Structure formats: structure tokens, C-alpha cells
C-alpha angles and dihedrals in degrees: 000000000000121000127243126260112216124199103204122191117219129200118284089210122331111065089214089072089077110110126230089238093052091054091048093050093047091051092052105044123094094239142349128233112217133190088215117008091203094055093043091045090067092054094044093048090051090058095039093245112156111181131133111277125212127188116245116170143136093281099053107024094097094061100033101048094080092055091050091052089051090053090050092049089053090058103265120139114225133189126200122204133170133209090273138350132008119338113246095028102106085323135082114292109084096089091050092048091051092048090047091051092048090051095045092243116164108247129189125186114198118219111247151107123002129154100221101065098053090046092049094048095051094041092085089222123123110285104172086097125017142161120227108208099169116199118356116237107275095227122332112066095007097120091043090053092048091051090052093048092048089064092056118109092198127084110269126218119205135178118217140173122236095247093054101039097093092053092046093051091050090050092049089053089050097048103028099038138248093278093061115130118217145170127209120201125182139172090023112202091001129113095265098042110160138178126191120191131186144081119336089254091054091051091048090053091047094049094049093047095066143020106260119211133190130034114313132218113203120197116196135184125167095182098066117085 
């Protein structure tokens, strides 16, 4: 019989966000796929998990996926983790999930840490319906994407890096309008976790007033006054 492919979320900050089930699964699989073996090694050592680690990231997933599927078909159980959060959500994992589906491999994704849900909940913006857009295109297609998102009536969730956040906020003001409401969360579940809510102008002022660090989740809605 084929093995099982586990998608295991890892903490986005606080190591205590790791679930008991995630630890159990990682201790029982034959090997673990890691976005960065050095980063994951710190987490695994903390929980006394000693399993073979294999690199699986955006630069090698296209030519390593087939071998992993072969291992699964031979009966091995495999887990995939990323540096933080749930595999496949703006992180490596989709190609493996597609290949697993095409090969009728049993796949299980454990519930667990992700940055977007905590940021959405504390934003104070409507969350009964929302659109997760991940990272905006860095260059080509960026303005087209922003124009499309500006037409959305739902709350929009974006990921952004600290060195691009000022530009992104200015572009959201340009395409979404000055009345746009937004929330910026960073360092989720870490010691210096912080959320700023307000108009897009207030967030621009906030972002320019200090050097922001850590990955950022930006929640935007131009229909709420």
C-alpha cells in the first residue's frame, strides 16, 4: 500500500503554537521535507524530533517531486513543512499536492498555524467573506492585479515584506482610494507582535514613521466607511 503524505503546519513565531498532533506525526514519518533544513532543524531539535530531512523549496520542487511520489508509492510516509505556517499557502507544497492527487496518494493536512487568519480576525474588518491574494506580483502584472483587487467587494488579505510595504501601501491608496480601511499586522505570535488599524493614509504614516521588521499581513477593504 502507498504511504501517506502529511502537510504539517509549523509556528509562524511562537514555538508553543506547535500542536501535539504535529509533533507526533513528525516523529513517526520516514522523512521530512523542509523549505530550509537549517531553519526547520531548530524547531525539530526543540521538540526532540530526529528524522531524515530533505530540502524541498521553490528552486528544486519541479525536479524532486517525482522521486517523493515514488517513495510514497513504495509505502513510505512523508511529511512536508515550511519555515513557518501551512505548506502550500504562499509556500512550497502545491506542486506536491497536485502530484499526490494525480497519483491517488492519501494526503492529510493538519490544522495549525497560519498568519492570515489571526491578522484577519483582529483587523476589525468584515471577515464573513474574504479574498486571500498572497504576495502581489513583484513587477510584471502588479498594476493589473491591483486594478482587479480594487474592484473586489470582499475584504482582501495580502502578504508583504518589510522593504516593500511602503510602496504597496502607496499603491493601494492609488488604486483603492483614499477612503480605504486597512489593518497591518506583523510579527504574529512573536514577542513584538503589533497591529495597526485605520485609513490607508494612517497606515502609510505609521509605516513611514518606523522601520518595520518581520513578515507583514495587510488586510484591506475599500467598501467599509
